[in-house]
Coordinates of C-alpha atoms (C1' of nucleotides) in Angstrom, one line a residue:
Chain A
M1221 CA 241.2 82.7 94.9
S1222 CA 244.5 81.5 93.9
S1223 CA 244.3 82.5 90.4
Q1224 CA 248.1 82.2 90.3
K1225 CA 249.0 82.3 86.7
A1226 CA 250.4 78.9 85.7
T1227 CA 254.2 79.1 85.5
I1228 CA 256.1 77.5 82.6
S1229 CA 257.3 75.0 85.1
D1230 CA 253.7 74.0 85.7
R1231 CA 253.1 73.9 82.1
I1232 CA 255.9 71.7 81.3
Q1233 CA 255.1 69.2 84.1
E1234 CA 251.6 69.1 82.9
K1235 CA 252.5 68.2 79.4
L1236 CA 255.3 65.9 80.4
D1237 CA 253.4 62.8 79.4
A1238 CA 252.6 64.2 76.0
L1239 CA 256.3 64.6 75.2
T1240 CA 258.6 62.2 73.5
R1241 CA 261.8 60.8 75.0
A1242 CA 264.2 63.5 73.9
E1243 CA 261.7 66.2 74.7
R1244 CA 261.2 64.8 78.2
Q1245 CA 264.9 64.8 78.7
L1246 CA 265.0 68.4 77.6
A1247 CA 262.1 69.3 79.8
L1248 CA 263.7 67.8 82.9
S1249 CA 266.9 69.6 82.1
I1250 CA 265.1 72.8 82.0
L1251 CA 263.5 72.1 85.4
E1252 CA 266.8 71.0 86.7
N1253 CA 267.9 74.6 87.4
Y1254 CA 265.0 76.5 86.6
P1255 CA 264.7 79.1 85.2
A1256 CA 268.3 79.9 84.6
S1257 CA 269.0 77.5 81.8
G1258 CA 266.0 78.5 79.9
L1259 CA 267.3 82.1 79.7
G1260 CA 270.4 81.4 77.8
P1261 CA 270.7 80.8 74.1
L1262 CA 268.8 77.9 72.5
A1263 CA 272.1 76.2 71.6
S1264 CA 273.4 76.1 75.2
L1265 CA 270.2 74.7 76.4
A1266 CA 270.3 72.0 73.8
K1267 CA 273.9 71.2 74.8
D1268 CA 273.2 71.1 78.5
A1269 CA 270.2 68.7 77.9
Q1270 CA 272.3 66.7 75.4
V1271 CA 269.6 67.2 72.8
S1272 CA 269.7 68.6 69.3
V1273 CA 268.9 72.1 68.4
P1274 CA 265.7 71.2 66.4
T1275 CA 264.4 69.2 69.4
V1276 CA 264.4 72.4 71.5
A1277 CA 262.9 74.4 68.7
R1278 CA 260.2 71.7 68.2
M1279 CA 259.4 71.4 71.8
V1280 CA 258.9 75.1 72.6
Q1281 CA 256.4 75.2 69.8
K1282 CA 254.7 72.1 71.1
L1283 CA 254.3 74.0 74.4
G1284 CA 252.5 76.6 72.6
Y1285 CA 255.0 79.4 72.0
K1286 CA 255.7 81.1 68.8
G1287 CA 259.3 80.5 69.1
Y1288 CA 262.2 80.3 71.6
P1289 CA 262.4 84.1 72.2
D1290 CA 258.7 84.0 73.0
F1291 CA 259.3 81.3 75.5
Q1292 CA 262.1 83.2 77.0
A1293 CA 260.1 86.3 77.3
E1294 CA 257.5 84.5 79.4
L1295 CA 260.2 83.1 81.6
R1296 CA 261.6 86.5 82.3
E1297 CA 258.2 87.8 83.0
E1298 CA 257.7 85.0 85.4
L1299 CA 261.0 85.9 87.2
R1300 CA 259.9 89.5 87.3
A1301 CA 256.6 88.6 88.9
K1302 CA 258.2 86.2 91.4
A1303 CA 260.7 88.8 92.5
K1304 CA 257.9 91.1 93.4
D1305 CA 255.9 88.3 94.9
P1306 CA 257.0 87.5 98.5
I1307 CA 253.8 89.0 99.8
A1308 CA 252.1 90.0 96.6
K1309 CA 249.8 87.1 97.0
H1310 CA 247.5 89.8 98.1
D1311 CA 245.5 90.8 95.1
T1312 CA 244.6 93.8 97.1
W1313 CA 245.6 95.3 100.4
A1314 CA 242.3 97.0 101.3
E1315 CA 240.2 94.1 100.2
A1316 CA 237.0 96.1 100.3
A1317 CA 238.4 98.4 97.7
P1318 CA 239.1 97.6 94.0
S1319 CA 242.7 97.1 93.1
E1320 CA 242.8 100.4 91.2
H1321 CA 241.9 102.3 94.4
L1322 CA 244.6 104.6 95.5
L1323 CA 244.8 102.7 98.8
N1324 CA 245.9 99.6 96.9
R1325 CA 248.1 101.3 94.4
F1326 CA 249.9 103.4 97.0
T1327 CA 250.4 100.4 99.3
D1328 CA 251.7 98.4 96.5
A1329 CA 254.3 101.0 95.7
V1330 CA 255.4 101.4 99.3
I1331 CA 255.8 97.6 99.8
D1332 CA 257.8 97.7 96.6
N1333 CA 259.9 100.5 98.1
I1334 CA 260.5 98.6 101.2
R1335 CA 261.4 95.4 99.4
L1336 CA 263.9 97.2 97.2
T1337 CA 265.4 99.3 99.9
L1338 CA 266.0 96.5 102.3
G1339 CA 267.4 94.4 99.6
Q1340 CA 270.1 96.8 99.1
I1341 CA 271.0 97.5 102.6
N1342 CA 274.3 96.4 103.9
P1343 CA 273.6 95.0 107.5
E1344 CA 277.1 95.6 108.6
E1345 CA 277.0 99.2 107.7
F1346 CA 273.6 99.5 109.4
D1347 CA 275.0 97.9 112.5
R1348 CA 278.0 100.2 112.4
A1349 CA 275.8 103.2 112.2
C1350 CA 273.7 102.0 115.2
A1351 CA 276.9 101.4 117.3
L1352 CA 278.1 104.9 116.4
I1353 CA 274.8 106.5 117.5
A1354 CA 274.6 104.4 120.6
D1355 CA 278.0 105.6 121.9
Q1356 CA 277.2 108.4 124.2
S1357 CA 280.7 109.7 124.4
N1358 CA 280.3 111.2 120.9
H1359 CA 278.0 114.2 120.8
L1360 CA 275.1 113.4 118.4
F1361 CA 273.7 116.0 116.0
V1362 CA 270.5 115.3 114.1
V1363 CA 270.0 117.2 110.9
G1364 CA 266.9 117.6 108.8
G1365 CA 265.8 119.6 105.8
R1366 CA 262.7 121.1 104.5
I1367 CA 260.8 117.9 103.9
T1368 CA 262.7 115.7 106.1
H1369 CA 262.7 117.8 109.3
T1370 CA 259.7 115.8 110.6
L1371 CA 261.7 112.6 110.3
A1372 CA 264.7 114.2 111.8
E1373 CA 262.5 115.4 114.7
Y1374 CA 261.0 112.0 115.1
F1375 CA 264.4 110.4 115.4
F1376 CA 265.6 113.1 117.7
M1377 CA 262.6 112.8 120.0
H1378 CA 263.3 109.1 120.5
M1379 CA 267.0 109.6 120.9
Q1380 CA 266.4 112.1 123.6
V1381 CA 264.9 109.3 125.7
I1382 CA 267.6 106.7 124.7
R1383 CA 270.7 108.8 125.3
S1384 CA 272.0 112.3 126.3
N1385 CA 274.4 114.6 124.7
L1386 CA 272.6 115.4 121.5
T1387 CA 271.4 118.3 119.5
H1388 CA 268.7 118.9 116.8
V1389 CA 269.8 121.1 113.9
Q1390 CA 267.6 122.3 111.3
S1391 CA 269.6 122.9 108.1
T1392 CA 267.1 125.3 106.6
S1393 CA 267.6 127.5 109.7
N1394 CA 270.2 130.1 109.6
T1395 CA 271.3 129.4 113.1
W1396 CA 273.1 126.1 112.4
P1397 CA 276.6 127.5 112.1
H1398 CA 276.5 128.1 115.8
Y1399 CA 275.9 124.5 116.5
L1400 CA 278.9 123.6 114.5
L1401 CA 281.2 125.5 116.9
N1402 CA 280.8 122.7 119.3
A1403 CA 281.3 119.9 117.0
Q1404 CA 284.6 118.1 117.3
E1405 CA 286.4 115.2 116.0
G1406 CA 284.5 111.9 116.5
D1407 CA 281.1 113.5 116.9
V1408 CA 278.3 111.9 114.9
F1409 CA 275.9 113.6 112.5
V1410 CA 272.8 111.9 111.4
I1411 CA 271.7 113.8 108.3
F1412 CA 268.4 113.5 106.4
D1413 CA 268.5 114.7 102.8
V1414 CA 266.2 113.7 100.1
R1415 CA 265.6 115.3 96.7
R1416 CA 265.6 118.0 96.1
Y1417 CA 268.9 118.1 98.0
E1418 CA 269.5 121.2 99.9
N1419 CA 272.6 123.2 99.5
N1420 CA 272.6 124.2 103.1
T1421 CA 272.6 120.6 104.2
L1422 CA 275.5 119.9 102.0
K1423 CA 277.5 122.8 103.4
L1424 CA 276.7 121.7 106.9
A1425 CA 277.9 118.2 106.0
E1426 CA 281.1 119.5 104.5
M1427 CA 281.9 121.5 107.5
A1428 CA 281.1 118.7 109.9
H1429 CA 283.3 116.4 107.8
A1430 CA 286.1 118.9 107.8
R1431 CA 285.9 119.0 111.6
G1432 CA 286.4 115.2 111.6
A1433 CA 282.9 114.3 112.5
R1434 CA 281.3 111.1 111.2
I1435 CA 278.2 111.3 109.1
I1436 CA 275.3 108.8 108.8
L1437 CA 273.1 109.8 106.0
F1438 CA 269.5 109.0 105.3
T1439 CA 268.8 109.8 101.6
D1440 CA 266.8 108.6 98.6
Q1441 CA 267.7 106.2 95.9
W1442 CA 269.5 108.9 93.9
R1443 CA 271.6 109.8 96.9
S1444 CA 272.2 113.2 98.2
P1445 CA 275.6 114.7 97.3
V1446 CA 276.3 114.4 101.0
H1447 CA 276.8 110.7 100.5
H1448 CA 280.4 111.3 99.4
L1449 CA 281.2 112.5 102.8
A1450 CA 279.2 109.9 104.7
D1451 CA 280.5 107.1 106.7
V1452 CA 277.2 105.2 106.3
S1453 CA 274.6 106.0 103.6
L1454 CA 271.1 104.5 103.8
S1455 CA 269.2 105.1 100.6
C1456 CA 265.5 104.5 100.5
R1457 CA 263.2 104.2 97.6
I1458 CA 260.6 106.9 97.7
I1459 CA 258.5 106.5 94.5
V1460 CA 254.8 106.4 94.9
P1461 CA 251.8 107.2 92.7
S1462 CA 251.6 110.8 93.9
A1463 CA 253.0 114.2 93.3
W1464 CA 255.0 113.7 96.3
D1465 CA 257.6 111.4 97.4
S1466 CA 257.0 108.9 100.2
S1467 CA 258.8 108.9 103.5
A1468 CA 257.3 105.7 104.7
T1469 CA 260.3 103.5 103.9
T1470 CA 262.6 106.1 105.4
M1471 CA 260.4 106.1 108.5
L1472 CA 260.6 102.3 108.6
L1473 CA 264.4 102.4 108.6
V1474 CA 264.5 105.2 111.1
E1475 CA 262.3 103.2 113.5
T1476 CA 264.4 100.1 113.0
M1477 CA 267.5 102.1 113.9
I1478 CA 265.8 103.6 117.0
A1479 CA 264.9 100.0 118.1
A1480 CA 268.5 98.8 117.4
V1481 CA 270.1 101.7 119.3
Q1482 CA 267.6 101.2 122.1
D1483 CA 268.7 97.6 122.4
L1484 CA 272.3 98.5 122.5
N1485 CA 271.8 101.0 125.3
W1486 CA 269.1 99.1 127.1
D1487 CA 270.7 99.0 130.4
E1488 CA 270.6 102.7 130.8
T1489 CA 267.6 103.4 128.7
K1490 CA 265.5 101.2 130.9
E1491 CA 265.8 103.6 133.8
R1492 CA 265.1 106.6 131.6
M1493 CA 262.0 104.9 130.2
E1494 CA 260.7 104.0 133.6
A1495 CA 261.4 107.5 134.8
L1496 CA 259.4 108.8 131.8
E1497 CA 256.5 106.5 132.7
V1498 CA 256.4 107.7 136.3
M1499 CA 256.5 111.3 135.1
F1500 CA 253.6 110.9 132.7
D1501 CA 251.6 109.1 135.4
Q1502 CA 252.2 111.9 137.8
T1503 CA 251.3 114.7 135.5
K1504 CA 248.3 112.9 134.4
L1505 CA 249.2 114.0 130.9
F1506 CA 248.5 110.6 129.5
R1507 CA 245.9 108.0 130.4
K1508 CA 247.1 104.8 131.6
F1509 CA 247.1 102.2 129.1
T1510 CA 245.6 98.8 129.8
Chain B
M206 CA 283.0 88.6 106.1
S207 CA 280.6 86.5 104.0
S208 CA 282.4 84.2 101.6
Q209 CA 279.5 84.8 99.1
K210 CA 280.9 85.7 95.8
A211 CA 280.0 89.2 94.9
T212 CA 276.8 89.4 92.9
I213 CA 276.4 91.8 89.9
S214 CA 274.0 93.7 92.1
D215 CA 276.8 94.2 94.6
R216 CA 279.1 95.2 91.8
I217 CA 276.8 97.7 90.4
Q218 CA 276.2 99.3 93.8
E219 CA 279.9 99.5 94.4
K220 CA 280.6 101.2 91.2
L221 CA 277.5 103.4 91.4
D222 CA 279.6 106.4 92.2
A223 CA 281.9 105.9 89.3
L224 CA 279.0 105.9 86.9
T225 CA 277.6 108.9 85.0
R226 CA 274.0 110.1 85.3
A227 CA 272.6 108.1 82.5
E228 CA 274.5 105.1 83.6
R229 CA 273.4 105.4 87.1
Q230 CA 269.8 105.7 85.8
L231 CA 270.3 102.5 83.9
A232 CA 272.0 100.8 86.8
L233 CA 269.1 101.7 89.1
S234 CA 266.7 100.4 86.5
I235 CA 268.5 97.1 86.4
L236 CA 268.3 96.8 90.2
E237 CA 264.6 97.7 90.0
N238 CA 263.6 94.3 88.9
Y239 CA 266.6 92.3 89.3
P240 CA 267.7 90.2 87.6
A241 CA 264.9 89.9 85.1
S242 CA 265.5 93.0 83.2
G243 CA 269.1 92.2 82.6
L244 CA 268.3 88.9 81.0
G245 CA 266.4 90.4 78.1
P246 CA 267.8 91.9 74.9
L247 CA 270.0 94.9 75.2
A248 CA 267.6 97.1 73.4
S249 CA 264.6 96.3 75.7
L250 CA 266.7 97.1 78.7
A251 CA 267.8 100.4 77.2
K252 CA 264.1 101.2 76.5
D253 CA 263.1 100.2 80.1
A254 CA 265.7 102.4 81.6
Q255 CA 265.0 105.2 79.1
V256 CA 268.5 105.3 78.0
S257 CA 270.2 104.9 74.6
V258 CA 271.5 101.7 73.3
P259 CA 275.2 102.8 73.4
T260 CA 274.8 103.8 76.9
V261 CA 274.0 100.2 77.9
A262 CA 276.8 98.9 75.8
R263 CA 279.3 101.4 77.4
M264 CA 278.2 100.6 80.9
V265 CA 278.6 96.9 80.8
Q266 CA 282.0 97.4 79.5
K267 CA 282.7 99.8 82.2
L268 CA 281.6 97.2 84.7
G269 CA 284.3 95.0 83.3
Y270 CA 282.5 92.7 81.0
K271 CA 283.6 91.9 77.5
G272 CA 280.2 92.6 76.1
Y273 CA 276.4 92.4 76.9
P274 CA 276.2 88.6 76.4
D275 CA 279.1 88.3 78.8
F276 CA 277.2 90.3 81.3
Q277 CA 274.1 88.2 80.8
A278 CA 276.0 85.0 81.2
E279 CA 277.1 86.0 84.7
L280 CA 273.6 87.0 85.6
R281 CA 272.4 83.6 84.6
E282 CA 275.2 82.0 86.6
E283 CA 274.2 83.9 89.6
L284 CA 270.6 82.8 89.2
R285 CA 271.8 79.2 88.9
A286 CA 273.9 79.5 92.1
K287 CA 271.2 81.2 94.0
A288 CA 268.6 78.5 93.0
K289 CA 270.9 75.8 94.2
D290 CA 271.8 77.4 97.5
P291 CA 269.2 76.1 100.0
I292 CA 269.9 78.9 102.4
A293 CA 269.1 81.5 99.8
K294 CA 265.5 80.2 99.7
H295 CA 264.7 82.1 102.9
D296 CA 262.5 85.0 102.2
T297 CA 264.3 87.7 104.0
W298 CA 264.0 91.4 103.3
A299 CA 267.6 92.4 103.8
E300 CA 269.0 89.4 102.1
A301 CA 272.5 90.2 103.3
A302 CA 271.4 89.7 106.9
P303 CA 270.2 86.7 108.7
S304 CA 266.5 86.5 109.2
E305 CA 266.9 87.0 113.0
H306 CA 268.5 90.4 112.3
L307 CA 266.5 93.2 113.6
L308 CA 266.2 94.6 110.0
N309 CA 264.3 91.6 109.0
R310 CA 262.2 91.1 112.1
F311 CA 261.2 94.7 112.3
T312 CA 260.3 94.9 108.6
D313 CA 258.2 91.7 108.9
A314 CA 256.3 93.3 111.7
V315 CA 255.6 96.5 109.7
I316 CA 254.5 94.6 106.6
D317 CA 252.2 92.7 108.9
N318 CA 250.9 95.9 110.3
I319 CA 250.3 97.3 106.9
R320 CA 248.5 94.2 105.8
L321 CA 246.2 94.1 108.8
T322 CA 245.6 97.8 108.8
L323 CA 244.7 98.0 105.1
G324 CA 242.5 94.9 105.5
Q325 CA 240.3 96.6 108.0
I326 CA 240.0 99.9 106.3
N327 CA 236.7 100.9 104.9
P328 CA 237.5 102.6 101.5
E329 CA 234.2 104.5 101.5
E330 CA 235.0 106.1 104.8
F331 CA 238.5 106.8 103.6
D332 CA 237.2 108.5 100.5
R333 CA 234.6 110.4 102.5
A334 CA 237.4 111.8 104.7
C335 CA 239.5 112.8 101.7
A336 CA 236.5 114.6 100.3
L337 CA 236.0 116.5 103.5
I338 CA 239.6 117.5 103.7
A339 CA 239.7 118.5 100.1
D340 CA 236.8 120.9 100.5
Q341 CA 238.4 124.2 101.1
S342 CA 235.2 125.9 102.2
N343 CA 235.7 124.1 105.6
H344 CA 238.6 125.4 107.7
L345 CA 241.0 122.5 108.3
F346 CA 242.5 122.0 111.8
V347 CA 245.4 119.5 112.1
V348 CA 246.0 118.3 115.7
G349 CA 248.9 116.2 116.9
G350 CA 250.1 115.1 120.3
R351 CA 253.3 114.4 121.9
I352 CA 254.4 111.5 119.7
T353 CA 252.2 112.1 116.8
H354 CA 253.1 115.8 116.4
T355 CA 255.6 114.8 113.7
L356 CA 253.0 113.1 111.7
A357 CA 250.6 115.9 112.1
E358 CA 253.3 118.3 111.1
Y359 CA 254.1 116.2 108.0
F360 CA 250.4 116.1 107.1
F361 CA 250.0 119.8 107.7
M362 CA 253.1 120.7 105.7
H363 CA 251.7 119.0 102.6
M364 CA 248.2 120.3 103.1
Q365 CA 249.7 123.8 103.1
V366 CA 250.6 123.3 99.4
I367 CA 247.4 121.6 98.5
R368 CA 245.0 123.9 100.0
S369 CA 244.5 127.1 102.0
N370 CA 242.4 127.9 105.1
L371 CA 244.1 125.6 107.6
T372 CA 245.7 125.7 110.9
H373 CA 248.1 123.5 112.8
V374 CA 247.3 122.8 116.5
Q375 CA 249.5 121.1 118.9
S376 CA 247.3 119.6 121.6
T377 CA 250.2 119.5 124.1
S378 CA 250.6 123.2 123.9
N379 CA 248.4 125.3 126.1
T380 CA 247.6 127.8 123.3
W381 CA 245.2 125.6 121.6
P382 CA 242.0 126.9 123.2
H383 CA 242.6 130.1 121.3
Y384 CA 242.4 128.2 117.9
L385 CA 239.0 126.9 118.9
L386 CA 237.4 130.2 119.1
N387 CA 237.5 130.3 115.3
A388 CA 236.1 126.9 114.9
Q389 CA 232.6 126.7 113.5
E390 CA 230.2 124.2 112.4
G391 CA 231.3 122.2 109.4
D392 CA 235.0 122.8 110.0
V393 CA 237.2 119.7 109.8
F394 CA 239.5 118.4 112.4
V395 CA 242.2 115.9 111.5
I396 CA 243.4 114.5 114.8
F397 CA 246.2 112.2 115.6
D398 CA 246.1 110.3 118.8
V399 CA 247.8 107.0 119.6
R400 CA 248.5 105.4 122.9
R401 CA 249.1 106.7 125.3
Y402 CA 246.1 108.8 124.5
E403 CA 246.3 112.4 125.6
N404 CA 243.7 114.0 127.8
N405 CA 244.2 117.3 126.1
T406 CA 243.5 115.8 122.7
L407 CA 240.3 114.4 124.0
K408 CA 239.2 117.6 125.5
L409 CA 240.0 119.4 122.3
A410 CA 238.1 116.9 120.3
E411 CA 235.1 117.2 122.6
M412 CA 235.0 120.9 122.2
A413 CA 235.4 120.8 118.6
H414 CA 232.6 118.2 118.3
A415 CA 230.4 120.4 120.5
R416 CA 230.9 123.2 118.1
G417 CA 229.7 121.0 115.3
A418 CA 232.9 120.3 113.6
R419 CA 233.6 117.0 111.9
I420 CA 236.5 114.8 113.1
I421 CA 238.8 112.6 111.2
L422 CA 240.9 110.6 113.6
F423 CA 244.2 108.7 113.0
T424 CA 244.6 106.3 115.9
D425 CA 246.0 102.9 116.7
Q426 CA 244.4 99.5 116.9
W427 CA 243.0 100.1 120.3
R428 CA 241.5 103.4 119.3
S429 CA 241.7 106.6 121.1
P430 CA 238.7 107.6 123.1
V431 CA 238.3 110.3 120.5
H432 CA 236.9 107.8 118.1
H433 CA 233.5 108.1 119.7
L434 CA 233.3 111.6 118.4
A435 CA 235.0 111.0 115.1
D436 CA 233.2 110.9 111.6
V437 CA 235.9 108.8 110.3
S438 CA 238.3 106.7 112.3
L439 CA 241.4 105.2 110.8
S440 CA 243.1 102.7 113.1
C441 CA 246.6 101.5 112.4
R442 CA 248.4 98.6 113.8
I443 CA 251.6 99.8 115.4
I444 CA 253.2 96.8 117.1
V445 CA 256.9 96.2 116.4
P446 CA 259.7 94.3 118.1
S447 CA 260.8 97.5 119.9
A448 CA 260.2 99.3 123.1
W449 CA 258.4 101.9 120.9
D450 CA 255.4 101.7 118.7
S451 CA 255.7 102.1 114.9
S452 CA 254.4 105.1 113.0
A453 CA 255.3 103.6 109.7
T454 CA 251.7 102.4 108.9
T455 CA 250.2 105.5 109.9
M456 CA 252.7 107.4 107.8
L457 CA 251.6 105.2 104.9
L458 CA 247.9 106.1 105.4
V459 CA 248.7 109.8 105.9
E460 CA 250.7 109.8 102.6
T461 CA 248.0 108.0 100.8
M462 CA 245.6 110.5 102.1
I463 CA 247.8 113.4 100.9
A464 CA 248.0 111.8 97.5
A465 CA 244.2 111.3 97.4
V466 CA 243.4 114.9 98.4
Q467 CA 246.0 116.2 96.0
D468 CA 244.2 114.3 93.2
L469 CA 240.8 115.8 94.2
N470 CA 242.2 119.3 94.2
W471 CA 244.6 118.8 91.3
D472 CA 243.3 121.7 89.2
E473 CA 244.3 124.2 91.7
T474 CA 247.1 122.5 93.3
K475 CA 248.9 122.2 90.0
E476 CA 249.5 125.8 89.9
R477 CA 250.7 125.9 93.5
M478 CA 253.1 123.2 92.9
E479 CA 254.4 124.8 89.8
A480 CA 254.8 128.0 91.6
L481 CA 256.7 126.2 94.3
E482 CA 259.0 124.6 91.8
V483 CA 259.8 127.9 90.2
M484 CA 260.5 129.4 93.6
F485 CA 262.9 126.6 94.5
D486 CA 264.7 127.0 91.2
Q487 CA 265.1 130.7 91.7
T488 CA 266.4 130.4 95.2
K489 CA 268.7 127.8 94.1
L490 CA 267.9 126.0 97.3
F491 CA 267.7 122.8 95.5
R492 CA 269.8 121.3 92.8
K493 CA 268.1 120.5 89.6
F494 CA 267.0 116.8 89.5
T495 CA 267.4 115.0 86.3
Chain C
dA510 C1' 263.3 39.2 66.1
dG511 C1' 261.7 42.2 62.8
dC512 C1' 258.6 45.7 60.5
dG513 C1' 256.7 50.1 59.9
dA514 C1' 256.0 54.3 62.2
dT515 C1' 257.8 57.8 64.7
dT516 C1' 261.4 60.4 66.6
dT517 C1' 265.9 62.3 66.7
dG518 C1' 270.3 64.0 65.1
dT519 C1' 273.3 66.0 61.5
dG520 C1' 274.7 69.5 58.8
dA521 C1' 273.6 73.1 56.1
dT522 C1' 271.3 77.3 55.1
dA523 C1' 268.2 81.2 55.1
dT524 C1' 266.3 84.5 58.1
dT525 C1' 265.9 87.1 61.8
dT526 C1' 267.5 89.3 65.7
dT527 C1' 270.9 91.3 68.5
dT528 C1' 275.1 93.4 69.4
dT529 C1' 278.7 96.4 68.5
dT530 C1' 280.5 100.4 66.8
dC531 C1' 280.6 104.9 64.2
dA532 C1' 280.4 109.8 63.6
dC533 C1' 278.1 113.7 64.8
dA534 C1' 274.7 116.7 67.0
dT535 C1' 272.8 117.9 71.2
dA536 C1' 272.8 118.3 76.2
dT537 C1' 274.8 118.6 80.5
dT538 C1' 278.4 119.5 83.8
dT539 C1' 282.4 121.9 85.4
Chain D
dA1120 C1' 283.8 128.2 77.3
dA1121 C1' 285.7 123.7 77.5
dA1122 C1' 285.2 119.2 78.6
dT1123 C1' 282.3 115.5 79.2
dA1124 C1' 278.4 112.8 78.6
dT1125 C1' 274.4 111.3 75.9
dG1126 C1' 271.3 110.4 72.2
dT1127 C1' 270.5 109.6 67.1
dG1128 C1' 270.6 107.1 63.1
dA1129 C1' 272.9 104.0 60.5
dA1130 C1' 275.5 100.2 59.2
dA1131 C1' 278.4 96.3 59.9
dA1132 C1' 279.4 92.2 62.2
dA1133 C1' 278.0 88.6 65.0
dA1134 C1' 274.9 85.6 67.0
dA1135 C1' 271.0 83.2 67.4
dT1136 C1' 267.0 81.2 65.5
dA1137 C1' 264.0 78.7 62.4
dT1138 C1' 263.9 75.3 58.9
dC1139 C1' 264.9 71.8 55.8
dA1140 C1' 266.1 67.2 54.0
dC1141 C1' 267.7 63.1 55.0
dA1142 C1' 269.9 59.5 57.6
dA1143 C1' 270.0 57.1 61.9
dA1144 C1' 268.0 55.7 65.9
dT1145 C1' 264.3 54.3 68.7
dC1146 C1' 259.8 52.6 69.7
dG1147 C1' 255.5 49.9 69.4
dC1148 C1' 253.8 46.1 68.0
dT1149 C1' 253.2 41.4 66.4

DNA sequence: AGCGATTTGTGATATTTTTTTCACATATTT
DNA sequence: AAATATGTGAAAAAAATATCACAAATCGCT
């Protein structure tokens, strides 16, 4: 059911035959660089199309709009819809459920979060962060807060396999100052801090920064205050139709980073992974996967 | 360095720190559905961002434009340029990165996982699971394994706020048989088990099942053997271009379930949540979010 | 080619909308 | 407590739009 709403572009092309010479000239000019030209003032559009002002006014009414602003509003709406589109062709994600079902609304929101988050990411920064983390000559500290400690743990757990020389710090714990005693210039802190930002985390970041460590921050769209101290800030959108915030997008980034670091260290990691496999087989802790 | 001219989006992000709270709120709103919202009248933009008209006027000048129309003109120009650039037509997630960049490949895979996972979900089963979990007369056990224990913990942490009468069990721990002593008919087990499936988890499930408990299972596309015992099985696709599997989709489902259960128990939870808020404010553990 | 009908542009004007800017009260932050 | 930021309501200025009448151009047709 491609009930795709007809775009203005479609509408123009459809009516192209019913238009007069000057109007057609105008129409083609609109399509020329669509939809940018239609979003400027009427007079500019007229000038661009080398057509008079009344012609434009007459045509938009012919197309069925109340006036030029009306026409523009729909163009903007179209742009809005298109921006969200890439995969939004799905009317629903869980097709068996109505679109108002939480499954669909929640997923919509998460996809949106992913889209917006990735759109704002700076790949160079991301790569730089991965390189920092992959370098085993720096000690790696992983820091999580109250909500984020599961993400931190997830990240830490994988890093344990990928590299050595790392520590997991829980900022809500009161033992963390001890860890800092070992921190030195050049060490790397991966810090998770989303709203509501935790003062402990900020303090820890400040001390780490003072000691010359580099900070990679996973935060939300409003950015933890830690980001002033961070070498690389990755801010994720976390809004969902829930009383809670979503960590799904952050999880995606974390996993991507794990994969990237893994790739960088593949030569060594390979052996570790294989060793792990053997160990699991021996202990019969896991079933063999076929 | 890319010779791409800096977009307004870039510019906003760059200056994000130099902006005040309301301005930042506005800036994020502009980025929200970029660039459509910036192309409408100033007043609408202000309304969308829930910000006053002068704030908008002040910000665009702060960004270096002579006035709002000036700002809009550049937005249109950008749109024009983008439409002409054949390379920009690529639908990448991180637009600043080539489509072969891991950020894009990984995200593609996850979106795919989400799509396929949601497509296979039975909403009635999902709702049934939520209802079971929301019912506080059943004791709730949350069970995680080696990899999944972070997800289990995440789920448990939220459930602690939403309801009482629950226990977190780690299947890899050897203390879990003790928990089972308390399990009785009608109790609910939420079990996480993805490949490689863990024998301990299976045993635990068997015992729980034998005692008449009901099982809700989060697993992967190949399904843990536990699924034979489960009342509701939610299987998630977890394949990504990495040596590891992805938990992002499972996380999405878990969060959706948290939101759904939250909704079901909202009357009671409301108070708990508010109490929590007050507590955080008192302890000054978190900063006030505006 | 030439005629009538239709379309289009011109220039002006009225109308509406939008932008800009104020001063000041209220919030918020430091 | 002081400094800074923000919203309110209003009003002035600017810009954009909608219209009009009429002349010029174009078109369709014989």
